[in-house]
């Protein structure tokens, strides 16, 4: 459905999801570069741990540890925003 200016109308759920997505991206951007690279390749690009290791020139163990640490940092950071 069209909104008042001819664009698509955004309902409350869509707005909330968009806001949540933007918040995740802000927190992701605050991570160290290697952690960010690993998470983006894993969860946005869908690469396997082996593919990420080859792409970045690191071991699969490093991929696993960086992903684990990055997810922990994201969790802590985002929970801090809950108040």
mmCIF file with all atom_site columns, C-alpha atoms in Angstrom:
data_model
loop_
_atom_site.group_PDB
_atom_site.id
_atom_site.type_symbol
_atom_site.label_atom_id
_atom_site.label_alt_id
_atom_site.label_comp_id
_atom_site.label_asym_id
_atom_site.label_entity_id
_atom_site.label_seq_id
_atom_site.pdbx_PDB_ins_code
_atom_site.Cartn_x
_atom_site.Cartn_y
_atom_site.Cartn_z
_atom_site.occupancy
_atom_site.B_iso_or_equiv
_atom_site.pdbx_formal_charge
_atom_site.auth_seq_id
_atom_site.auth_comp_id
_atom_site.auth_asym_id
_atom_site.auth_atom_id
_atom_site.pdbx_PDB_model_num
ATOM 1  C CA . UNK A 1 1  ? 0.000  0.000   0.000  1.00 0.00 ? 1  UNK A CA 1
ATOM 2  C CA . UNK A 1 2  ? 1.123  3.509   -0.754 1.00 0.00 ? 2  UNK A CA 1
ATOM 3  C CA . UNK A 1 3  ? 1.891  5.970   1.978  1.00 0.00 ? 3  UNK A CA 1
ATOM 4  C CA . UNK A 1 4  ? 1.029  9.677   1.979  1.00 0.00 ? 4  UNK A CA 1
ATOM 5  C CA . UNK A 1 5  ? 3.923  10.556  -0.346 1.00 0.00 ? 5  UNK A CA 1
ATOM 6  C CA . UNK A 1 6  ? 3.434  7.668   -2.748 1.00 0.00 ? 6  UNK A CA 1
ATOM 7  C CA . UNK A 1 7  ? 6.022  5.436   -1.053 1.00 0.00 ? 7  UNK A CA 1
ATOM 8  C CA . UNK A 1 8  ? 5.241  2.105   0.521  1.00 0.00 ? 8  UNK A CA 1
ATOM 9  C CA . UNK A 1 9  ? 3.558  2.406   3.915  1.00 0.00 ? 9  UNK A CA 1
ATOM 10 C CA . UNK A 1 10 ? 5.601  0.879   6.746  1.00 0.00 ? 10 UNK A CA 1
ATOM 11 C CA . UNK A 1 11 ? 3.676  -0.767  9.559  1.00 0.00 ? 11 UNK A CA 1
ATOM 12 C CA . UNK A 1 12 ? 4.767  -0.894  13.205 1.00 0.00 ? 12 UNK A CA 1
ATOM 13 C CA . UNK A 1 13 ? 6.359  -4.344  12.973 1.00 0.00 ? 13 UNK A CA 1
ATOM 14 C CA . UNK A 1 14 ? 8.376  -3.385  9.910  1.00 0.00 ? 14 UNK A CA 1
ATOM 15 C CA . UNK A 1 15 ? 9.557  -0.187  11.607 1.00 0.00 ? 15 UNK A CA 1
ATOM 16 C CA . UNK A 1 16 ? 10.574 -2.121  14.726 1.00 0.00 ? 16 UNK A CA 1
ATOM 17 C CA . UNK A 1 17 ? 12.510 -4.679  12.650 1.00 0.00 ? 17 UNK A CA 1
ATOM 18 C CA . UNK A 1 18 ? 14.236 -1.890  10.727 1.00 0.00 ? 18 UNK A CA 1
ATOM 19 C CA . UNK A 1 19 ? 15.186 -0.169  13.993 1.00 0.00 ? 19 UNK A CA 1
ATOM 20 C CA . UNK A 1 20 ? 16.508 -3.438  15.441 1.00 0.00 ? 20 UNK A CA 1
ATOM 21 C CA . UNK A 1 21 ? 18.506 -4.097  12.271 1.00 0.00 ? 21 UNK A CA 1
ATOM 22 C CA . UNK A 1 22 ? 20.033 -0.613  12.436 1.00 0.00 ? 22 UNK A CA 1
ATOM 23 C CA . UNK A 1 23 ? 20.942 -1.157  16.095 1.00 0.00 ? 23 UNK A CA 1
ATOM 24 C CA . UNK A 1 24 ? 22.680 -4.458  15.303 1.00 0.00 ? 24 UNK A CA 1
ATOM 25 C CA . UNK A 1 25 ? 24.651 -2.763  12.534 1.00 0.00 ? 25 UNK A CA 1
ATOM 26 C CA . UNK A 1 26 ? 25.744 0.039   14.897 1.00 0.00 ? 26 UNK A CA 1
ATOM 27 C CA . UNK A 1 27 ? 26.989 -2.497  17.434 1.00 0.00 ? 27 UNK A CA 1
ATOM 28 C CA . UNK A 1 28 ? 28.620 -4.606  14.723 1.00 0.00 ? 28 UNK A CA 1
ATOM 29 C CA . UNK A 1 29 ? 30.453 -1.545  13.420 1.00 0.00 ? 29 UNK A CA 1
ATOM 30 C CA . UNK A 1 30 ? 31.966 -0.996  16.894 1.00 0.00 ? 30 UNK A CA 1
ATOM 31 C CA . UNK A 1 31 ? 33.679 -4.417  16.860 1.00 0.00 ? 31 UNK A CA 1
ATOM 32 C CA . UNK A 1 32 ? 37.344 -4.820  15.956 1.00 0.00 ? 32 UNK A CA 1
ATOM 33 C CA . UNK A 1 33 ? 37.825 -5.293  12.206 1.00 0.00 ? 33 UNK A CA 1
ATOM 34 C CA . UNK A 1 34 ? 38.666 -9.013  12.268 1.00 0.00 ? 34 UNK A CA 1
ATOM 35 C CA . UNK A 1 35 ? 35.635 -9.874  14.422 1.00 0.00 ? 35 UNK A CA 1
ATOM 36 C CA . UNK A 1 36 ? 33.406 -7.830  12.163 1.00 0.00 ? 36 UNK A CA 1
ATOM 37 C CA . UNK A 1 37 ? 34.809 -9.515  9.043  1.00 0.00 ? 37 UNK A CA 1
ATOM 38 C CA . UNK A 1 38 ? 34.200 -12.988 10.482 1.00 0.00 ? 38 UNK A CA 1
ATOM 39 C CA . UNK A 1 39 ? 30.601 -12.231 11.479 1.00 0.00 ? 39 UNK A CA 1
ATOM 40 C CA . UNK A 1 40 ? 29.737 -10.570 8.185  1.00 0.00 ? 40 UNK A CA 1
ATOM 41 C CA . UNK A 1 41 ? 31.180 -13.428 6.165  1.00 0.00 ? 41 UNK A CA 1
ATOM 42 C CA . UNK A 1 42 ? 29.455 -16.024 8.342  1.00 0.00 ? 42 UNK A CA 1
ATOM 43 C CA . UNK A 1 43 ? 26.001 -14.550 8.912  1.00 0.00 ? 43 UNK A CA 1
ATOM 44 C CA . UNK A 1 44 ? 25.494 -12.141 6.005  1.00 0.00 ? 44 UNK A CA 1
ATOM 45 C CA . UNK A 1 45 ? 27.415 -13.937 3.273  1.00 0.00 ? 45 UNK A CA 1
ATOM 46 C CA . UNK A 1 46 ? 26.708 -17.466 4.543  1.00 0.00 ? 46 UNK A CA 1
ATOM 47 C CA . UNK A 1 47 ? 30.274 -18.714 4.248  1.00 0.00 ? 47 UNK A CA 1
ATOM 48 C CA . UNK A 1 48 ? 31.405 -21.784 6.170  1.00 0.00 ? 48 UNK A CA 1
ATOM 49 C CA . UNK A 1 49 ? 34.168 -21.575 8.765  1.00 0.00 ? 49 UNK A CA 1
ATOM 50 C CA . UNK A 1 50 ? 36.555 -23.198 6.267  1.00 0.00 ? 50 UNK A CA 1
ATOM 51 C CA . UNK A 1 51 ? 35.612 -20.688 3.546  1.00 0.00 ? 51 UNK A CA 1
ATOM 52 C CA . UNK A 1 52 ? 36.104 -17.773 5.935  1.00 0.00 ? 52 UNK A CA 1
ATOM 53 C CA . UNK A 1 53 ? 39.488 -19.139 7.016  1.00 0.00 ? 53 UNK A CA 1
ATOM 54 C CA . UNK A 1 54 ? 40.607 -19.411 3.386  1.00 0.00 ? 54 UNK A CA 1
ATOM 55 C CA . UNK A 1 55 ? 39.232 -15.980 2.477  1.00 0.00 ? 55 UNK A CA 1
ATOM 56 C CA . UNK A 1 56 ? 40.942 -14.238 5.412  1.00 0.00 ? 56 UNK A CA 1
ATOM 57 C CA . UNK A 1 57 ? 44.090 -16.378 5.437  1.00 0.00 ? 57 UNK A CA 1
ATOM 58 C CA . UNK A 1 58 ? 43.556 -17.571 9.020  1.00 0.00 ? 58 UNK A CA 1
ATOM 59 C CA . UNK A 1 59 ? 42.932 -20.938 10.660 1.00 0.00 ? 59 UNK A CA 1
ATOM 60 C CA . UNK A 1 60 ? 39.443 -22.327 11.221 1.00 0.00 ? 60 UNK A CA 1
ATOM 61 C CA . UNK A 1 61 ? 40.213 -22.237 14.947 1.00 0.00 ? 61 UNK A CA 1
ATOM 62 C CA . UNK A 1 62 ? 40.779 -18.492 14.687 1.00 0.00 ? 62 UNK A CA 1
ATOM 63 C CA . UNK A 1 63 ? 37.510 -18.119 12.786 1.00 0.00 ? 63 UNK A CA 1
ATOM 64 C CA . UNK A 1 64 ? 35.670 -20.000 15.547 1.00 0.00 ? 64 UNK A CA 1
ATOM 65 C CA . UNK A 1 65 ? 37.279 -18.038 18.370 1.00 0.00 ? 65 UNK A CA 1
ATOM 66 C CA . UNK A 1 66 ? 36.761 -14.671 16.659 1.00 0.00 ? 66 UNK A CA 1
ATOM 67 C CA . UNK A 1 67 ? 33.112 -15.478 15.958 1.00 0.00 ? 67 UNK A CA 1
ATOM 68 C CA . UNK A 1 68 ? 32.533 -16.605 19.530 1.00 0.00 ? 68 UNK A CA 1
ATOM 69 C CA . UNK A 1 69 ? 34.205 -13.530 21.020 1.00 0.00 ? 69 UNK A CA 1
ATOM 70 C CA . UNK A 1 70 ? 32.396 -11.232 18.603 1.00 0.00 ? 70 UNK A CA 1
ATOM 71 C CA . UNK A 1 71 ? 28.990 -12.688 19.465 1.00 0.00 ? 71 UNK A CA 1
ATOM 72 C CA . UNK A 1 72 ? 29.756 -12.323 23.173 1.00 0.00 ? 72 UNK A CA 1
ATOM 73 C CA . UNK A 1 73 ? 30.793 -8.684  22.689 1.00 0.00 ? 73 UNK A CA 1
ATOM 74 C CA . UNK A 1 74 ? 27.662 -7.968  20.647 1.00 0.00 ? 74 UNK A CA 1
ATOM 75 C CA . UNK A 1 75 ? 25.460 -9.569  23.280 1.00 0.00 ? 75 UNK A CA 1
ATOM 76 C CA . UNK A 1 76 ? 27.043 -7.588  26.115 1.00 0.00 ? 76 UNK A CA 1
ATOM 77 C CA . UNK A 1 77 ? 26.980 -4.358  24.116 1.00 0.00 ? 77 UNK A CA 1
ATOM 78 C CA . UNK A 1 78 ? 23.363 -4.721  23.066 1.00 0.00 ? 78 UNK A CA 1
ATOM 79 C CA . UNK A 1 79 ? 22.180 -5.703  26.531 1.00 0.00 ? 79 UNK A CA 1
ATOM 80 C CA . UNK A 1 80 ? 23.799 -2.523  27.794 1.00 0.00 ? 80 UNK A CA 1
ATOM 81 C CA . UNK A 1 81 ? 21.344 -0.601  25.629 1.00 0.00 ? 81 UNK A CA 1
ATOM 82 C CA . UNK A 1 82 ? 18.329 -2.226  27.290 1.00 0.00 ? 82 UNK A CA 1
ATOM 83 C CA . UNK A 1 83 ? 18.730 0.052   30.245 1.00 0.00 ? 83 UNK A CA 1
#
